[in-house]
Tab-separated table of C-alpha atoms in Angstrom:
chain	number	residue	atom	x	y	z
A	67	MET	CA	0.000	0.000	0.000
A	68	ARG	CA	2.801	2.353	0.954
A	69	LYS	CA	4.501	1.465	-2.357
A	70	LYS	CA	1.369	2.423	-4.317
A	71	ALA	CA	1.087	5.666	-2.364
A	72	ALA	CA	4.724	6.486	-3.105
A	73	VAL	CA	4.208	5.816	-6.812
A	74	PHE	CA	1.067	7.973	-6.771
A	75	SER	CA	2.936	10.805	-5.019
A	76	SER	CA	5.766	10.607	-7.552
A	77	LEU	CA	3.285	10.794	-10.437
A	78	MET	CA	1.541	13.813	-8.900
A	79	LEU	CA	4.890	15.554	-8.397
A	80	ALA	CA	5.814	14.928	-12.033
A	81	VAL	CA	2.452	16.286	-13.193
A	82	SER	CA	2.880	19.382	-10.997
A	83	VAL	CA	6.330	20.058	-12.456
A	84	LEU	CA	4.999	19.602	-15.987
A	85	VAL	CA	2.065	21.990	-15.414
A	86	ALA	CA	4.351	24.572	-13.822
A	87	GLY	CA	6.734	24.262	-16.759
A	88	CYS	CA	3.927	24.774	-19.270
A	89	GLY	CA	2.680	27.797	-17.354
A	90	GLY	CA	6.146	29.325	-17.452
A	91	ALA	CA	6.356	28.951	-21.222
A	92	THR	CA	3.291	31.114	-21.740
A	93	LYS	CA	3.528	33.584	-18.885
A	94	GLU	CA	7.165	34.085	-18.093
A	95	ALA	CA	8.448	37.351	-19.531
A	96	GLY	CA	11.657	37.337	-21.501
A	97	ALA	CA	14.168	40.130	-22.022
A	98	GLY	CA	12.585	43.531	-22.506
A	99	GLY	CA	9.225	42.348	-21.151
A	100	GLU	CA	8.574	40.201	-24.225
A	101	GLN	CA	6.704	37.024	-23.443
A	102	LYS	CA	7.981	33.674	-24.600
A	103	GLY	CA	5.966	32.687	-27.648
A	104	ALA	CA	5.322	36.326	-28.596
A	105	LYS	CA	4.350	36.895	-32.208
A	106	THR	CA	6.816	38.869	-34.311
A	107	ILE	CA	5.509	41.424	-36.813
A	108	LYS	CA	7.983	42.191	-39.585
A	109	VAL	CA	7.147	45.584	-41.143
A	110	ALA	CA	8.674	46.195	-44.589
A	111	ASN	CA	8.953	49.401	-46.576
A	112	TYR	CA	11.168	51.052	-49.214
A	113	PHE	CA	11.865	54.340	-47.437
A	114	ALA	CA	15.272	55.456	-46.205
A	115	THR	CA	15.924	55.020	-42.472
A	116	ASP	CA	15.567	58.737	-41.689
A	117	HIS	CA	12.389	59.257	-43.720
A	118	PRO	CA	9.341	60.338	-41.646
A	119	GLN	CA	7.741	56.997	-42.476
A	120	ASN	CA	10.416	55.101	-40.536
A	121	VAL	CA	10.680	57.743	-37.820
A	122	ALA	CA	6.968	57.222	-37.152
A	123	LEU	CA	7.383	53.439	-37.105
A	124	ARG	CA	10.242	53.655	-34.594
A	125	GLU	CA	8.799	56.370	-32.373
A	126	LYS	CA	5.107	55.463	-32.422
A	127	PHE	CA	4.167	52.121	-33.936
A	128	LYS	CA	6.813	49.810	-32.451
A	129	PRO	CA	6.672	51.071	-28.823
A	130	MET	CA	2.864	51.268	-28.817
A	131	VAL	CA	2.421	47.725	-30.122
A	132	GLU	CA	5.035	46.172	-27.847
A	133	GLU	CA	3.899	47.989	-24.712
A	134	LYS	CA	0.127	47.863	-25.161
A	135	SER	CA	0.162	44.194	-26.171
A	136	GLY	CA	1.838	43.377	-22.863
A	137	GLY	CA	4.805	41.896	-24.689
A	138	THR	CA	2.728	39.416	-26.706
A	139	LEU	CA	3.662	41.192	-29.951
A	140	LYS	CA	7.131	42.181	-31.119
A	141	VAL	CA	7.860	44.564	-34.022
A	142	GLN	CA	10.851	44.398	-36.376
A	143	ILE	CA	11.234	47.228	-38.932
A	144	TYR	CA	12.821	46.466	-42.306
A	145	ASP	CA	13.346	49.779	-44.096
A	146	ASN	CA	15.157	50.830	-47.266
A	147	SER	CA	13.960	47.833	-49.356
A	148	THR	CA	15.760	45.382	-47.026
A	149	LEU	CA	13.125	42.731	-47.748
A	150	GLY	CA	12.954	43.567	-51.443
A	151	ALA	CA	11.600	46.321	-53.656
A	152	GLU	CA	7.955	47.319	-53.354
A	153	LYS	CA	6.544	44.459	-55.436
A	154	GLU	CA	8.619	41.869	-53.588
A	155	PHE	CA	7.659	42.936	-50.088
A	156	TYR	CA	4.028	43.528	-51.068
A	157	ASP	CA	3.884	39.984	-52.433
A	158	GLY	CA	5.532	38.852	-49.189
A	159	VAL	CA	2.693	40.387	-47.161
A	160	ARG	CA	0.144	38.811	-49.494
A	161	ASN	CA	1.586	35.320	-49.111
A	162	GLY	CA	2.331	35.695	-45.388
A	163	THR	CA	6.136	35.514	-45.355
A	164	ILE	CA	6.061	39.150	-44.160
A	165	GLU	CA	3.393	40.179	-41.660
A	166	MET	CA	3.090	43.903	-42.466
A	167	GLY	CA	4.166	46.397	-45.080
A	168	ILE	CA	3.787	50.037	-46.039
A	169	PRO	CA	3.634	50.015	-49.837
A	170	GLY	CA	2.475	52.733	-52.173
A	171	LEU	CA	-0.435	51.969	-54.462
A	172	ILE	CA	1.207	49.094	-56.314
A	173	MET	CA	-1.987	47.032	-55.962
A	174	GLN	CA	-3.980	49.365	-58.217
A	175	ALA	CA	-3.647	47.140	-61.306
A	176	ASP	CA	-6.019	44.626	-59.651
A	177	VAL	CA	-7.850	46.837	-57.140
A	178	GLU	CA	-8.922	49.672	-59.420
A	179	LYS	CA	-10.114	52.208	-56.845
A	180	MET	CA	-6.722	52.114	-55.107
A	181	ALA	CA	-5.387	54.106	-58.081
A	182	VAL	CA	-7.635	57.087	-57.372
A	183	PRO	CA	-5.487	59.039	-54.835
A	184	GLU	CA	-2.669	59.266	-57.395
A	185	TRP	CA	-4.744	60.667	-60.214
A	186	PRO	CA	-3.089	63.943	-61.276
A	187	PHE	CA	-3.890	67.367	-59.830
A	188	LEU	CA	-6.655	65.913	-57.635
A	189	PHE	CA	-5.787	67.238	-54.170
A	190	LYS	CA	-5.419	70.839	-53.064
A	191	ASP	CA	-3.302	70.411	-49.907
A	192	PHE	CA	-2.535	68.075	-46.996
A	193	ASN	CA	-5.768	68.905	-45.150
A	194	HIS	CA	-7.751	67.969	-48.244
A	195	VAL	CA	-5.879	64.666	-48.511
A	196	LYS	CA	-6.425	63.758	-44.849
A	197	LYS	CA	-10.121	64.668	-44.986
A	198	VAL	CA	-10.657	62.373	-47.978
A	199	LEU	CA	-8.463	59.387	-47.064
A	200	ASN	CA	-9.437	59.261	-43.388
A	201	GLY	CA	-13.140	59.504	-44.182
A	202	PRO	CA	-15.778	57.396	-45.980
A	203	ILE	CA	-14.062	57.803	-49.357
A	204	GLY	CA	-10.832	56.322	-47.976
A	205	GLN	CA	-12.803	53.296	-46.741
A	206	GLU	CA	-14.490	52.984	-50.127
A	207	LEU	CA	-11.110	52.904	-51.859
A	208	THR	CA	-9.832	50.002	-49.715
A	209	ALA	CA	-13.104	48.019	-49.714
A	210	ASP	CA	-11.892	45.305	-52.127
A	211	LEU	CA	-8.296	45.045	-50.905
A	212	GLU	CA	-8.795	42.147	-48.491
A	213	SER	CA	-11.032	40.031	-50.716
A	214	LYS	CA	-8.844	40.479	-53.813
A	215	HIS	CA	-5.319	40.483	-52.359
A	216	GLY	CA	-5.558	38.943	-48.908
A	217	VAL	CA	-4.231	41.991	-47.065
A	218	HIS	CA	-6.110	43.917	-44.394
A	219	PRO	CA	-5.877	47.750	-44.589
A	220	LEU	CA	-4.989	49.518	-41.346
A	221	ALA	CA	-4.256	53.203	-42.004
A	222	TRP	CA	-3.406	55.708	-44.731
A	223	SER	CA	-0.063	57.512	-44.450
A	224	ALA	CA	1.691	60.038	-46.668
A	225	ASN	CA	4.482	59.921	-49.180
A	226	GLY	CA	3.609	63.476	-50.184
A	227	PHE	CA	3.053	65.705	-53.184
A	228	ARG	CA	5.242	64.535	-56.026
A	229	MET	CA	7.606	66.907	-57.806
A	230	PHE	CA	10.131	66.514	-60.581
A	231	SER	CA	13.838	66.623	-59.803
A	232	SER	CA	16.158	66.868	-62.784
A	233	ASN	CA	19.589	67.795	-64.027
A	234	LYS	CA	18.244	70.951	-65.686
A	235	THR	CA	15.699	73.661	-64.912
A	236	ILE	CA	12.102	72.963	-65.954
A	237	ASP	CA	10.018	76.113	-66.203
A	238	SER	CA	7.858	75.446	-69.275
A	239	MET	CA	6.189	72.570	-71.108
A	240	GLU	CA	8.964	72.811	-73.685
A	241	ASP	CA	11.516	71.733	-71.080
A	242	PHE	CA	9.841	68.328	-70.673
A	243	LYS	CA	10.497	67.398	-74.291
A	244	GLY	CA	13.121	64.668	-74.549
A	245	LEU	CA	13.737	64.646	-70.779
A	246	ARG	CA	14.345	61.085	-69.549
A	247	ILE	CA	12.336	60.698	-66.351
A	248	ARG	CA	12.180	57.696	-64.026
A	249	MET	CA	8.677	56.981	-62.792
A	250	PRO	CA	7.194	53.962	-60.999
A	251	ASN	CA	6.007	51.130	-63.228
A	252	ILE	CA	2.346	52.127	-62.862
A	253	PRO	CA	0.290	52.890	-65.990
A	254	ASN	CA	-1.200	56.211	-64.832
A	255	TYR	CA	2.231	57.555	-63.888
A	256	ILE	CA	3.705	56.558	-67.218
A	257	THR	CA	0.772	58.032	-69.148
A	258	LEU	CA	1.001	61.335	-67.266
A	259	GLY	CA	4.755	61.600	-67.896
A	260	LYS	CA	4.247	61.004	-71.595
A	261	LEU	CA	1.386	63.535	-71.772
A	262	LEU	CA	3.734	66.145	-70.274
A	263	GLY	CA	6.185	65.352	-73.079
A	264	ALA	CA	8.894	63.406	-71.234
A	265	ASN	CA	10.483	60.066	-72.109
A	266	ILE	CA	9.550	57.724	-69.254
A	267	THR	CA	11.709	54.918	-67.859
A	268	PRO	CA	9.985	52.767	-65.205
A	269	MET	CA	12.200	51.238	-62.494
A	270	PRO	CA	12.083	50.313	-58.786
A	271	ILE	CA	12.946	53.049	-56.311
A	272	SER	CA	15.979	51.056	-55.132
A	273	GLU	CA	17.639	51.599	-58.553
A	274	VAL	CA	17.033	55.353	-58.855
A	275	PHE	CA	20.274	56.684	-57.365
A	276	SER	CA	22.545	54.678	-59.660
A	277	ALA	CA	20.368	55.493	-62.691
A	278	LEU	CA	20.663	59.220	-61.951
A	279	GLU	CA	24.366	58.963	-61.145
A	280	GLN	CA	25.134	57.084	-64.374
A	281	LYS	CA	22.848	59.429	-66.366
A	282	VAL	CA	20.639	56.587	-67.520
A	283	VAL	CA	17.828	59.034	-66.682
A	284	ASP	CA	17.818	62.824	-66.322
A	285	GLY	CA	15.363	63.025	-63.459
A	286	GLN	CA	12.636	61.422	-61.383
A	287	ASP	CA	9.437	62.355	-59.567
A	288	ASN	CA	8.941	61.995	-55.814
A	289	PRO	CA	8.176	64.164	-52.781
A	290	ILE	CA	11.228	66.150	-51.699
A	291	ALA	CA	11.402	64.259	-48.368
A	292	THR	CA	12.359	61.215	-50.440
A	293	LEU	CA	14.795	63.259	-52.519
A	294	ARG	CA	16.544	64.309	-49.315
A	295	ALA	CA	16.387	61.003	-47.415
A	296	SER	CA	17.601	58.974	-50.401
A	297	GLY	CA	20.503	61.326	-51.211
A	298	TRP	CA	19.432	61.921	-54.802
A	299	TYR	CA	20.289	65.619	-54.414
A	300	GLU	CA	23.899	64.526	-54.898
A	301	VAL	CA	23.123	63.691	-58.545
A	302	GLN	CA	20.452	66.323	-59.365
A	303	SER	CA	20.480	70.101	-59.742
A	304	ASP	CA	16.821	71.216	-59.891
A	305	VAL	CA	13.351	70.672	-58.469
A	306	LEU	CA	10.099	71.735	-60.123
A	307	GLU	CA	7.430	72.269	-57.457
A	308	SER	CA	4.827	70.775	-59.760
A	309	LYS	CA	2.742	68.985	-57.086
A	310	HIS	CA	1.367	67.023	-60.017
A	311	MET	CA	0.228	64.081	-57.929
A	312	PHE	CA	-0.195	63.102	-54.303
A	313	SER	CA	1.265	59.748	-53.267
A	314	PRO	CA	-0.113	58.075	-50.170
A	315	ASN	CA	1.146	54.917	-48.533
A	316	ILE	CA	-0.975	52.418	-46.700
A	317	TYR	CA	-0.331	50.236	-43.663
A	318	ILE	CA	-1.371	46.669	-44.548
A	319	ILE	CA	-1.219	43.359	-42.694
A	320	ASN	CA	-1.549	39.794	-43.956
A	321	SER	CA	-5.194	38.747	-43.563
A	322	ASN	CA	-4.481	35.275	-42.168
A	323	PHE	CA	-2.026	36.671	-39.620
A	324	TRP	CA	-4.591	39.328	-38.709
A	325	LYS	CA	-7.345	36.752	-38.179
A	326	GLY	CA	-5.000	34.742	-35.939
A	327	LEU	CA	-4.643	37.619	-33.481
A	328	THR	CA	-6.856	38.144	-30.456
A	329	PRO	CA	-9.377	41.026	-30.593
A	330	GLU	CA	-7.211	42.837	-28.056
A	331	GLN	CA	-4.099	42.462	-30.214
A	332	GLN	CA	-6.017	43.625	-33.297
A	333	LYS	CA	-7.162	46.724	-31.437
A	334	VAL	CA	-3.590	47.492	-30.351
A	335	ILE	CA	-2.302	47.225	-33.931
A	336	GLU	CA	-5.139	49.348	-35.326
A	337	GLU	CA	-4.582	52.090	-32.755
A	338	ALA	CA	-0.812	52.046	-33.225
A	339	SER	CA	-1.152	52.138	-37.030
A	340	LYS	CA	-3.476	55.139	-36.949
A	341	ALA	CA	-1.308	56.972	-34.405
A	342	ALA	CA	1.886	56.341	-36.387
A	343	ALA	CA	0.262	57.254	-39.711
A	344	ASP	CA	-1.114	60.528	-38.285
A	345	TYR	CA	2.301	61.324	-36.809
A	346	GLU	CA	3.978	60.595	-40.149
A	347	PHE	CA	1.512	62.877	-41.975
A	348	ASP	CA	2.381	65.702	-39.573
A	349	LEU	CA	6.130	65.065	-39.792
A	350	LEU	CA	6.032	65.075	-43.582
A	351	GLU	CA	3.917	68.212	-43.851
A	352	LYS	CA	6.003	70.149	-41.320
A	353	SER	CA	9.280	68.973	-42.826
A	354	TYR	CA	8.651	70.508	-46.260
A	355	GLU	CA	10.279	73.891	-45.615
A	356	ALA	CA	13.158	72.292	-43.693
A	357	ASP	CA	13.708	69.790	-46.501
A	358	LYS	CA	13.557	72.564	-49.084
A	359	LYS	CA	16.158	74.633	-47.205
A	360	PHE	CA	18.406	71.584	-46.771
A	361	LEU	CA	18.257	70.861	-50.501
A	362	GLN	CA	18.839	74.502	-51.417
A	363	ASP	CA	21.895	74.521	-49.151
A	364	LYS	CA	23.107	71.499	-51.127
A	365	GLY	CA	22.824	73.525	-54.339
A	366	ILE	CA	19.381	72.431	-55.541
A	367	LYS	CA	17.468	75.147	-57.412
A	368	PHE	CA	13.690	75.229	-56.818
A	369	THR	CA	11.297	76.463	-59.508
A	370	THR	CA	7.688	77.319	-58.639
A	371	PRO	CA	5.580	77.009	-61.791
A	372	SER	CA	3.776	80.135	-62.939
A	373	PRO	CA	-0.041	79.954	-62.872
A	374	GLU	CA	0.058	79.605	-66.669
A	375	PHE	CA	2.562	76.740	-66.572
A	376	ALA	CA	0.587	74.997	-63.796
A	377	ALA	CA	-2.602	75.306	-65.850
A	378	GLU	CA	-0.826	73.891	-68.914
A	379	MET	CA	0.367	70.842	-66.962
A	380	GLU	CA	-3.123	70.215	-65.612
A	381	LYS	CA	-4.637	70.624	-69.087
A	382	ALA	CA	-2.084	68.159	-70.494
A	383	SER	CA	-3.347	65.516	-68.033
A	384	GLN	CA	-6.959	65.705	-69.272
A	385	PRO	CA	-6.648	62.859	-71.827
A	386	LEU	CA	-5.742	60.574	-68.907
A	387	TYR	CA	-8.981	61.541	-67.148
A	388	ASN	CA	-10.971	61.018	-70.356
A	389	GLU	CA	-9.485	57.524	-70.574
A	390	ILE	CA	-10.258	56.819	-66.908
A	391	TYR	CA	-13.855	58.048	-67.194
A	392	GLN	CA	-14.432	55.879	-70.228
A	393	LYS	CA	-13.006	52.812	-68.491
A	394	TYR	CA	-14.671	53.209	-65.081
A	395	PRO	CA	-18.316	54.372	-64.876
A	396	TRP	CA	-17.853	55.260	-61.192
A	397	ALA	CA	-14.782	57.467	-61.703
A	398	LYS	CA	-16.266	60.854	-62.573
A	399	ASP	CA	-18.628	60.875	-59.603
A	400	LEU	CA	-15.765	59.882	-57.278
A	401	VAL	CA	-13.500	62.660	-58.601
A	402	GLU	CA	-16.292	65.211	-58.101
A	403	ARG	CA	-16.867	63.989	-54.527
A	404	ILE	CA	-13.144	64.240	-53.767
A	405	LYS	CA	-12.867	67.757	-55.174
A	406	ALA	CA	-15.957	68.806	-53.213
A	407	GLU	CA	-14.153	67.846	-49.973
A	408	ALA	CA	-11.682	70.692	-50.580
A	409	LYS	CA	-14.390	73.311	-50.070
């Protein structure tokens, strides 16, 4: 009898140790307060390390997610195309090898309404952009993203108003003729560049510096924050403040990963995404004059288009709108609703 009792006691002790061990695996905090078994969120983007996009990720998104999740979520930021150019990391988020990304509107070929924010000369200023993208229209634009591409939209952020940098001054439509401009490999961009009279060379953003340095192209179009952060001012001489297009970015997360999170974790990520995106919008808007002065100090000449030149550029883009309106029955009404938000 005593032997059976001893065996029983030994078994109970073993079970107690096993239970305690299992409890430690789920509850014991590791270094930095991170729990063992915490889920890691890799966040990929193509921006330089010092760009407002990555500043906002480091200063807002990462600490908010890690702290408010109680250490159950960990964030790793992969900037500067570390996990591939835009298409590569976007595909990575779609197939789940990367949890999150902040692409531009590369998905617009399949999700047609995602092209809308980059239609030319559509937005008046940053307030207009924020009012549209953070409201019902912004939700309408992302409505098909999850069902078509398997990524869940979290928040709109800003790349900024695009401008042309070049190795010569552009102050008339004539100056576009024969100019070799790099633009993203997106049909509307390419069409707009051609309508302005330039020769367009599509390429990933990661290849732009060498293309400018080797004079494969004469210029490119991007917000000046990108021009500064990517160092392209070293191989350019001029900027035309054309503001011909606004480029947003969007925080996205793999749908399957998202569905595997607890409601509490989802809420944390949503709140952190919106806070970081709002912060990035503010950083980018406030940085414009500082970026402009920095670039001028580096020898970059800025040209503000005359009202006549600005009107000519906008008029040149009209065939693109005619094409869009013919292709998409919903487009004209959407453009009118967006423009009405500026009032």
